[in-house]
PDB file of C-alpha atoms in Angstrom:
ATOM      1  CA  ALA A   1       0.000   0.000   0.000  1.00 75.00           C
ATOM      2  CA  GLN A   2       1.112   3.549  -0.673  1.00 82.00           C
ATOM      3  CA  SER A   3       0.500   6.801   1.147  1.00 89.00           C
ATOM      4  CA  VAL A   4       1.516  10.436   0.746  1.00 93.00           C
ATOM      5  CA  THR A   5       1.956  13.173   3.333  1.00 95.00           C
ATOM      6  CA  GLN A   6       2.169  16.807   2.326  1.00 96.00           C
ATOM      7  CA  LEU A   7       3.372  19.049   5.121  1.00 92.00           C
ATOM      8  CA  GLY A   8       1.468  22.312   5.295  1.00 91.00           C
ATOM      9  CA  SER A   9      -1.975  22.838   3.835  1.00 92.00           C
ATOM     10  CA  HIS A  10      -0.974  26.410   2.955  1.00 95.00           C
ATOM     11  CA  VAL A  11       2.408  27.913   2.055  1.00 97.00           C
ATOM     12  CA  SER A  12       2.864  31.654   1.571  1.00 97.00           C
ATOM     13  CA  VAL A  13       5.821  33.196  -0.247  1.00 97.00           C
ATOM     14  CA  SER A  14       6.672  36.565  -1.702  1.00 97.00           C
ATOM     15  CA  GLU A  15       7.129  37.006  -5.426  1.00 97.00           C
ATOM     16  CA  GLY A  16      10.723  36.149  -6.293  1.00 97.00           C
ATOM     17  CA  ALA A  17      11.260  33.981  -3.216  1.00 97.00           C
ATOM     18  CA  LEU A  18      12.121  30.300  -3.154  1.00 97.00           C
ATOM     19  CA  VAL A  19       9.199  27.890  -3.296  1.00 97.00           C
ATOM     20  CA  LEU A  20       9.496  24.659  -1.289  1.00 98.00           C
ATOM     21  CA  LEU A  21       6.544  22.274  -1.063  1.00 98.00           C
ATOM     22  CA  ARG A  22       7.151  19.128   0.971  1.00 97.00           C
ATOM     23  CA  CYS A  23       6.057  15.611   0.147  1.00 97.00           C
ATOM     24  CA  ASN A  24       6.885  12.374   1.950  1.00 96.00           C
ATOM     25  CA  TYR A  25       5.680   9.008   0.763  1.00 93.00           C
ATOM     26  CA  SER A  26       5.513   5.436   1.899  1.00 90.00           C
ATOM     27  CA  SER A  27       5.508   2.542  -0.485  1.00 82.00           C
ATOM     28  CA  SER A  28       6.255  -1.132  -0.098  1.00 75.00           C
ATOM     29  CA  VAL A  29       7.706  -1.247  -3.610  1.00 76.00           C
ATOM     30  CA  PRO A  30       9.785   1.232  -5.640  1.00 78.00           C
ATOM     31  CA  PRO A  31       7.492   4.161  -6.247  1.00 85.00           C
ATOM     32  CA  TYR A  32       6.575   6.350  -9.148  1.00 89.00           C
ATOM     33  CA  LEU A  33       6.089   9.901  -7.864  1.00 92.00           C
ATOM     34  CA  PHE A  34       4.186  12.810  -9.347  1.00 93.00           C
ATOM     35  CA  TRP A  35       3.442  16.448  -8.713  1.00 96.00           C
ATOM     36  CA  TYR A  36       0.215  17.911 -10.091  1.00 95.00           C
ATOM     37  CA  VAL A  37      -0.970  21.525 -10.039  1.00 96.00           C
ATOM     38  CA  GLN A  38      -4.605  22.617  -9.921  1.00 92.00           C
ATOM     39  CA  TYR A  39      -5.496  26.165 -10.886  1.00 90.00           C
ATOM     40  CA  PRO A  40      -8.905  27.503  -9.787  1.00 83.00           C
ATOM     41  CA  ASN A  41     -11.802  25.892 -11.645  1.00 77.00           C
ATOM     42  CA  GLN A  42      -9.452  23.766 -13.740  1.00 82.00           C
ATOM     43  CA  GLY A  43      -8.460  20.123 -13.796  1.00 83.00           C
ATOM     44  CA  LEU A  44      -5.168  18.824 -12.492  1.00 90.00           C
ATOM     45  CA  GLN A  45      -2.114  19.301 -14.697  1.00 92.00           C
ATOM     46  CA  LEU A  46       1.025  17.212 -14.445  1.00 93.00           C
ATOM     47  CA  LEU A  47       4.069  19.248 -13.369  1.00 95.00           C
ATOM     48  CA  LEU A  48       6.642  16.467 -13.290  1.00 94.00           C
ATOM     49  CA  LYS A  49       7.138  12.795 -12.523  1.00 91.00           C
ATOM     50  CA  TYR A  50       9.834  10.470 -11.175  1.00 90.00           C
ATOM     51  CA  THR A  51      10.015   7.031 -12.748  1.00 83.00           C
ATOM     52  CA  SER A  52      13.330   5.645 -11.431  1.00 77.00           C
ATOM     53  CA  ALA A  53      15.589   7.414 -13.905  1.00 75.00           C
ATOM     54  CA  ALA A  54      17.370  10.584 -12.732  1.00 84.00           C
ATOM     55  CA  THR A  55      16.669  11.498  -9.118  1.00 89.00           C
ATOM     56  CA  LEU A  56      16.443  15.214  -9.935  1.00 94.00           C
ATOM     57  CA  VAL A  57      13.429  15.765 -12.123  1.00 94.00           C
ATOM     58  CA  LYS A  58      12.732  18.968 -14.013  1.00 95.00           C
ATOM     59  CA  GLY A  59       9.169  19.899 -14.864  1.00 94.00           C
ATOM     60  CA  ILE A  60       7.196  22.659 -16.461  1.00 93.00           C
ATOM     61  CA  ASN A  61       7.150  26.314 -15.372  1.00 93.00           C
ATOM     62  CA  GLY A  62      10.604  26.114 -13.757  1.00 96.00           C
ATOM     63  CA  PHE A  63       9.669  23.564 -11.092  1.00 97.00           C
ATOM     64  CA  GLU A  64      11.854  20.640 -10.120  1.00 97.00           C
ATOM     65  CA  ALA A  65      11.795  17.884  -7.529  1.00 97.00           C
ATOM     66  CA  GLU A  66      14.401  15.570  -6.068  1.00 94.00           C
ATOM     67  CA  PHE A  67      13.744  11.955  -5.142  1.00 93.00           C
ATOM     68  CA  LYS A  68      15.527  11.045  -1.906  1.00 93.00           C
ATOM     69  CA  LYS A  69      15.039   7.391  -1.089  1.00 90.00           C
ATOM     70  CA  SER A  70      16.760   7.612   2.301  1.00 90.00           C
ATOM     71  CA  GLU A  71      14.350  10.341   3.368  1.00 92.00           C
ATOM     72  CA  THR A  72      11.333   8.943   1.455  1.00 93.00           C
ATOM     73  CA  SER A  73      10.827  12.450   0.147  1.00 95.00           C
ATOM     74  CA  PHE A  74      10.005  14.127  -3.144  1.00 96.00           C
ATOM     75  CA  HIS A  75       9.942  17.845  -2.346  1.00 97.00           C
ATOM     76  CA  LEU A  76       8.971  20.358  -5.045  1.00 98.00           C
ATOM     77  CA  THR A  77      11.034  23.521  -5.510  1.00 98.00           C
ATOM     78  CA  LYS A  78      11.224  26.591  -7.682  1.00 97.00           C
ATOM     79  CA  PRO A  79      13.984  29.189  -7.271  1.00 97.00           C
ATOM     80  CA  SER A  80      11.804  32.260  -7.808  1.00 97.00           C
ATOM     81  CA  ALA A  81       8.041  32.394  -7.328  1.00 97.00           C
ATOM     82  CA  HIS A  82       5.756  34.159  -9.783  1.00 96.00           C
ATOM     83  CA  MET A  83       2.256  35.410  -9.074  1.00 95.00           C
ATOM     84  CA  SER A  84       1.000  32.930 -11.663  1.00 95.00           C
ATOM     85  CA  ASP A  85       2.288  30.030  -9.518  1.00 96.00           C
ATOM     86  CA  ALA A  86      -0.523  30.572  -7.017  1.00 96.00           C
ATOM     87  CA  ALA A  87      -2.484  27.318  -7.118  1.00 96.00           C
ATOM     88  CA  GLU A  88      -2.976  24.066  -5.250  1.00 95.00           C
ATOM     89  CA  TYR A  89      -0.260  21.441  -5.596  1.00 97.00           C
ATOM     90  CA  PHE A  90      -0.738  17.717  -5.120  1.00 96.00           C
ATOM     91  CA  CYS A  91       1.897  15.052  -4.640  1.00 96.00           C
ATOM     92  CA  ALA A  92       0.927  11.529  -5.727  1.00 93.00           C
ATOM     93  CA  VAL A  93       2.456   8.070  -5.669  1.00 91.00           C
ATOM     94  CA  SER A  94       1.916   4.935  -7.665  1.00 86.00           C
ATOM     95  CA  ALA A  95       3.771   1.659  -7.831  1.00 76.00           C
ATOM     96  CA  SER A  96       4.928  -0.633 -10.555  1.00 66.00           C
ATOM     97  CA  GLY A  97       2.021  -2.826 -11.552  1.00 64.00           C
ATOM     98  CA  TYR A  98      -0.555  -0.329 -10.365  1.00 70.00           C
ATOM     99  CA  SER A  99      -2.153   2.327 -12.512  1.00 76.00           C
ATOM    100  CA  THR A 100      -4.080   4.271  -9.901  1.00 84.00           C
ATOM    101  CA  LEU A 101      -2.612   7.207  -8.004  1.00 89.00           C
ATOM    102  CA  THR A 102      -2.646   7.850  -4.276  1.00 90.00           C
ATOM    103  CA  PHE A 103      -2.722  11.574  -3.597  1.00 92.00           C
ATOM    104  CA  GLY A 104      -1.695  13.763  -0.713  1.00 93.00           C
ATOM    105  CA  LYS A 105      -4.149  16.298   0.688  1.00 93.00           C
ATOM    106  CA  GLY A 106      -2.644  19.135  -1.294  1.00 94.00           C
ATOM    107  CA  THR A 107      -0.795  22.355  -0.489  1.00 96.00           C
ATOM    108  CA  MET A 108      -2.196  25.726  -1.459  1.00 95.00           C
ATOM    109  CA  LEU A 109       0.595  28.057  -2.592  1.00 97.00           C
ATOM    110  CA  LEU A 110      -0.086  31.739  -2.007  1.00 97.00           C
ATOM    111  CA  VAL A 111       2.189  34.292  -3.689  1.00 97.00           C
ATOM    112  CA  SER A 112       2.182  37.892  -2.527  1.00 96.00           C
ATOM    113  CA  PRO A 113       3.618  40.872  -4.407  1.00 94.00           C
TER     114      PRO A 113
ATOM    115  CA  GLY B   1      -6.664  18.896 -29.158  1.00 56.00           C
ATOM    116  CA  ALA B   2      -9.705  18.111 -27.032  1.00 81.00           C
ATOM    117  CA  GLY B   3      -9.025  17.185 -23.451  1.00 91.00           C
ATOM    118  CA  VAL B   4     -11.097  15.232 -20.960  1.00 94.00           C
ATOM    119  CA  SER B   5     -14.542  16.737 -20.593  1.00 95.00           C
ATOM    120  CA  GLN B   6     -17.060  16.246 -17.808  1.00 96.00           C
ATOM    121  CA  SER B   7     -20.697  17.162 -17.432  1.00 96.00           C
ATOM    122  CA  PRO B   8     -22.414  18.738 -15.720  1.00 96.00           C
ATOM    123  CA  SER B   9     -19.875  21.148 -14.252  1.00 95.00           C
ATOM    124  CA  ASN B  10     -22.107  21.684 -11.242  1.00 96.00           C
ATOM    125  CA  LYS B  11     -24.920  19.578  -9.827  1.00 97.00           C
ATOM    126  CA  VAL B  12     -27.120  20.402  -6.867  1.00 98.00           C
ATOM    127  CA  THR B  13     -29.437  17.672  -5.683  1.00 97.00           C
ATOM    128  CA  GLU B  14     -31.579  16.754  -2.726  1.00 97.00           C
ATOM    129  CA  LYS B  15     -30.653  14.025  -0.307  1.00 97.00           C
ATOM    130  CA  GLY B  16     -32.024  10.690  -1.467  1.00 97.00           C
ATOM    131  CA  LYS B  17     -32.019  11.488  -5.187  1.00 97.00           C
ATOM    132  CA  ASP B  18     -29.927   9.644  -7.763  1.00 98.00           C
ATOM    133  CA  VAL B  19     -27.338  11.479  -9.876  1.00 98.00           C
ATOM    134  CA  GLU B  20     -25.372  10.613 -13.014  1.00 98.00           C
ATOM    135  CA  LEU B  21     -22.045  12.195 -13.850  1.00 98.00           C
ATOM    136  CA  ARG B  22     -20.536  11.920 -17.301  1.00 97.00           C
ATOM    137  CA  CYS B  23     -16.942  11.745 -18.501  1.00 97.00           C
ATOM    138  CA  ASP B  24     -15.670  11.942 -22.087  1.00 96.00           C
ATOM    139  CA  PRO B  25     -12.026  10.821 -22.169  1.00 95.00           C
ATOM    140  CA  ILE B  26      -9.418  11.817 -24.708  1.00 94.00           C
ATOM    141  CA  SER B  27      -9.962   9.876 -27.929  1.00 92.00           C
ATOM    142  CA  GLY B  28      -7.753   6.804 -28.077  1.00 90.00           C
ATOM    143  CA  HIS B  29      -7.125   6.620 -24.341  1.00 92.00           C
ATOM    144  CA  THR B  30      -7.836   3.109 -23.142  1.00 91.00           C
ATOM    145  CA  ALA B  31      -7.627   3.783 -19.405  1.00 92.00           C
ATOM    146  CA  LEU B  32     -10.188   5.858 -17.497  1.00 94.00           C
ATOM    147  CA  TYR B  33     -10.262   6.746 -13.806  1.00 94.00           C
ATOM    148  CA  TRP B  34     -12.735   8.342 -11.429  1.00 97.00           C
ATOM    149  CA  TYR B  35     -11.558  10.185  -8.318  1.00 96.00           C
ATOM    150  CA  ARG B  36     -13.388  12.114  -5.610  1.00 96.00           C
ATOM    151  CA  GLN B  37     -12.067  15.301  -4.011  1.00 92.00           C
ATOM    152  CA  ARG B  38     -13.788  16.292  -0.796  1.00 91.00           C
ATOM    153  CA  LEU B  39     -13.200  19.710   0.741  1.00 85.00           C
ATOM    154  CA  GLY B  40      -9.775  19.884   2.343  1.00 79.00           C
ATOM    155  CA  GLN B  41      -8.884  16.369   1.233  1.00 82.00           C
ATOM    156  CA  GLY B  42      -6.728  14.903  -1.459  1.00 83.00           C
ATOM    157  CA  LEU B  43      -8.148  12.950  -4.327  1.00 90.00           C
ATOM    158  CA  GLU B  44      -9.580   9.543  -3.486  1.00 93.00           C
ATOM    159  CA  PHE B  45      -9.526   6.828  -6.118  1.00 93.00           C
ATOM    160  CA  LEU B  46     -12.968   5.417  -6.906  1.00 96.00           C
ATOM    161  CA  ILE B  47     -12.840   3.160  -9.973  1.00 95.00           C
ATOM    162  CA  TYR B  48     -10.566   2.357 -12.924  1.00 92.00           C
ATOM    163  CA  PHE B  49     -11.385   1.009 -16.389  1.00 92.00           C
ATOM    164  CA  GLN B  50      -8.796  -0.457 -18.742  1.00 89.00           C
ATOM    165  CA  GLY B  51      -9.937  -1.538 -22.184  1.00 84.00           C
ATOM    166  CA  ASN B  52     -12.280  -4.508 -22.016  1.00 83.00           C
ATOM    167  CA  SER B  53     -10.932  -5.779 -18.699  1.00 86.00           C
ATOM    168  CA  ALA B  54     -13.112  -5.959 -15.613  1.00 88.00           C
ATOM    169  CA  PRO B  55     -12.967  -2.588 -13.835  1.00 90.00           C
ATOM    170  CA  ASP B  56     -11.082  -2.098 -10.583  1.00 91.00           C
ATOM    171  CA  LYS B  57     -13.885  -1.056  -8.226  1.00 92.00           C
ATOM    172  CA  SER B  58     -11.811  -1.236  -5.056  1.00 91.00           C
ATOM    173  CA  GLY B  59     -12.186   2.475  -4.288  1.00 92.00           C
ATOM    174  CA  LEU B  60     -15.975   2.725  -4.417  1.00 95.00           C
ATOM    175  CA  PRO B  61     -17.096   3.774  -0.912  1.00 94.00           C
ATOM    176  CA  SER B  62     -20.453   1.973  -0.894  1.00 94.00           C
ATOM    177  CA  ASP B  63     -22.835   0.005  -3.077  1.00 95.00           C
ATOM    178  CA  ARG B  64     -24.674   3.244  -3.818  1.00 97.00           C
ATOM    179  CA  PHE B  65     -21.820   4.078  -6.197  1.00 97.00           C
ATOM    180  CA  SER B  66     -21.472   2.448  -9.598  1.00 96.00           C
ATOM    181  CA  ALA B  67     -19.880   3.271 -12.914  1.00 96.00           C
ATOM    182  CA  GLU B  68     -20.056   2.077 -16.476  1.00 95.00           C
ATOM    183  CA  ARG B  69     -17.954   2.626 -19.539  1.00 94.00           C
ATOM    184  CA  THR B  70     -19.010   2.075 -23.129  1.00 84.00           C
ATOM    185  CA  GLY B  71     -16.099   0.446 -24.888  1.00 80.00           C
ATOM    186  CA  GLU B  72     -13.191   2.864 -24.734  1.00 80.00           C
ATOM    187  CA  SER B  73     -15.288   6.015 -24.706  1.00 88.00           C
ATOM    188  CA  VAL B  74     -17.812   7.661 -22.427  1.00 95.00           C
ATOM    189  CA  SER B  75     -18.153   6.724 -18.775  1.00 97.00           C
ATOM    190  CA  THR B  76     -20.927   7.508 -16.342  1.00 97.00           C
ATOM    191  CA  LEU B  77     -20.644   7.498 -12.557  1.00 98.00           C
ATOM    192  CA  THR B  78     -23.966   6.950 -10.810  1.00 98.00           C
ATOM    193  CA  ILE B  79     -24.652   7.704  -7.170  1.00 98.00           C
ATOM    194  CA  GLN B  80     -27.932   6.350  -5.850  1.00 98.00           C
ATOM    195  CA  ARG B  81     -29.809   7.726  -2.842  1.00 98.00           C
ATOM    196  CA  THR B  82     -27.311  10.565  -2.416  1.00 97.00           C
ATOM    197  CA  GLN B  83     -26.189  11.570   1.063  1.00 97.00           C
ATOM    198  CA  GLN B  84     -24.726  14.860   2.241  1.00 96.00           C
ATOM    199  CA  GLU B  85     -21.307  13.237   2.662  1.00 95.00           C
ATOM    200  CA  ASP B  86     -21.322  12.567  -1.110  1.00 97.00           C
ATOM    201  CA  SER B  87     -20.843  16.315  -1.686  1.00 97.00           C
ATOM    202  CA  ALA B  88     -17.487  16.656  -3.438  1.00 97.00           C
ATOM    203  CA  VAL B  89     -15.804  17.358  -6.751  1.00 95.00           C
ATOM    204  CA  TYR B  90     -15.763  14.234  -8.893  1.00 97.00           C
ATOM    205  CA  LEU B  91     -12.798  14.129 -11.243  1.00 96.00           C
ATOM    206  CA  CYS B  92     -12.315  11.925 -14.263  1.00 96.00           C
ATOM    207  CA  ALA B  93      -8.951  11.186 -15.863  1.00 94.00           C
ATOM    208  CA  SER B  94      -7.806   9.192 -18.846  1.00 93.00           C
ATOM    209  CA  SER B  95      -4.463   7.844 -19.999  1.00 91.00           C
ATOM    210  CA  LEU B  96      -3.160   6.323 -23.201  1.00 89.00           C
ATOM    211  CA  SER B  97      -2.585   2.968 -21.573  1.00 81.00           C
ATOM    212  CA  GLN B  98      -2.309   1.375 -18.165  1.00 75.00           C
ATOM    213  CA  GLY B  99       0.665   1.576 -15.843  1.00 74.00           C
ATOM    214  CA  PRO B 100       2.013   4.357 -13.632  1.00 71.00           C
ATOM    215  CA  ASN B 101       4.329   5.643 -16.348  1.00 72.00           C
ATOM    216  CA  ASN B 102       1.375   6.801 -18.409  1.00 79.00           C
ATOM    217  CA  GLU B 103       0.324  10.361 -17.658  1.00 85.00           C
ATOM    218  CA  GLN B 104      -3.228  10.757 -16.463  1.00 90.00           C
ATOM    219  CA  PHE B 105      -5.034  13.721 -18.018  1.00 92.00           C
ATOM    220  CA  PHE B 106      -7.740  15.181 -15.798  1.00 93.00           C
ATOM    221  CA  GLY B 107     -11.046  16.785 -16.633  1.00 93.00           C
ATOM    222  CA  PRO B 108     -12.282  19.942 -14.861  1.00 92.00           C
ATOM    223  CA  GLY B 109     -14.542  17.943 -12.564  1.00 94.00           C
ATOM    224  CA  THR B 110     -18.186  17.940 -11.556  1.00 96.00           C
ATOM    225  CA  ARG B 111     -18.993  19.730  -8.307  1.00 96.00           C
ATOM    226  CA  LEU B 112     -21.786  17.811  -6.574  1.00 98.00           C
ATOM    227  CA  THR B 113     -23.714  19.434  -3.742  1.00 97.00           C
ATOM    228  CA  VAL B 114     -26.224  17.329  -1.816  1.00 97.00           C
ATOM    229  CA  LEU B 115     -28.659  19.393   0.227  1.00 96.00           C
TER     230      LEU B 115
END
């Protein structure tokens, strides 16, 4: 069975500041890990995914995430926040042989001028 | 190209009524998923269809919930005798094939409110 914990239901940053959204997972088998973003009144959009290749994964809109097996973490970062990054972010895990995703509860990113 | 579409976008119903939610996946996508997003919660898996295989219904919360899919196209999620705790956004996703390496594309969701 898999599970995902996202620390912090809300994260506030200033425009231009570093964005760090935390995600820890548990999985009994090597995981596939995903970050999705949900803008208001829109569906979820894939930001990036880890599928056992490089541990540092680059995604769209300048986001990246690093898979750390020893810490069971897959934190999402962006060096400089933009106002347009304000949205809800979901971390998700799946496992080889499974197609369905297990999601965290989400983190709302607030960006102030 | 066209993405995943869902209808209606919003549905308000009275407790005890039945509702049907519709999902049109991306053409050619063989896998289709239904998730539920309750306020303040992450997405919960409900049911998964892959081609002509028997669906994975392991996430359905009760026997009031059911879903059908016509071939590799439209799917409907039916909730019978709705309860207030069924209020949520119901999201549909589709992917080209099965397996976690295949990106799931999500629709905008149907917001269900049970009064």
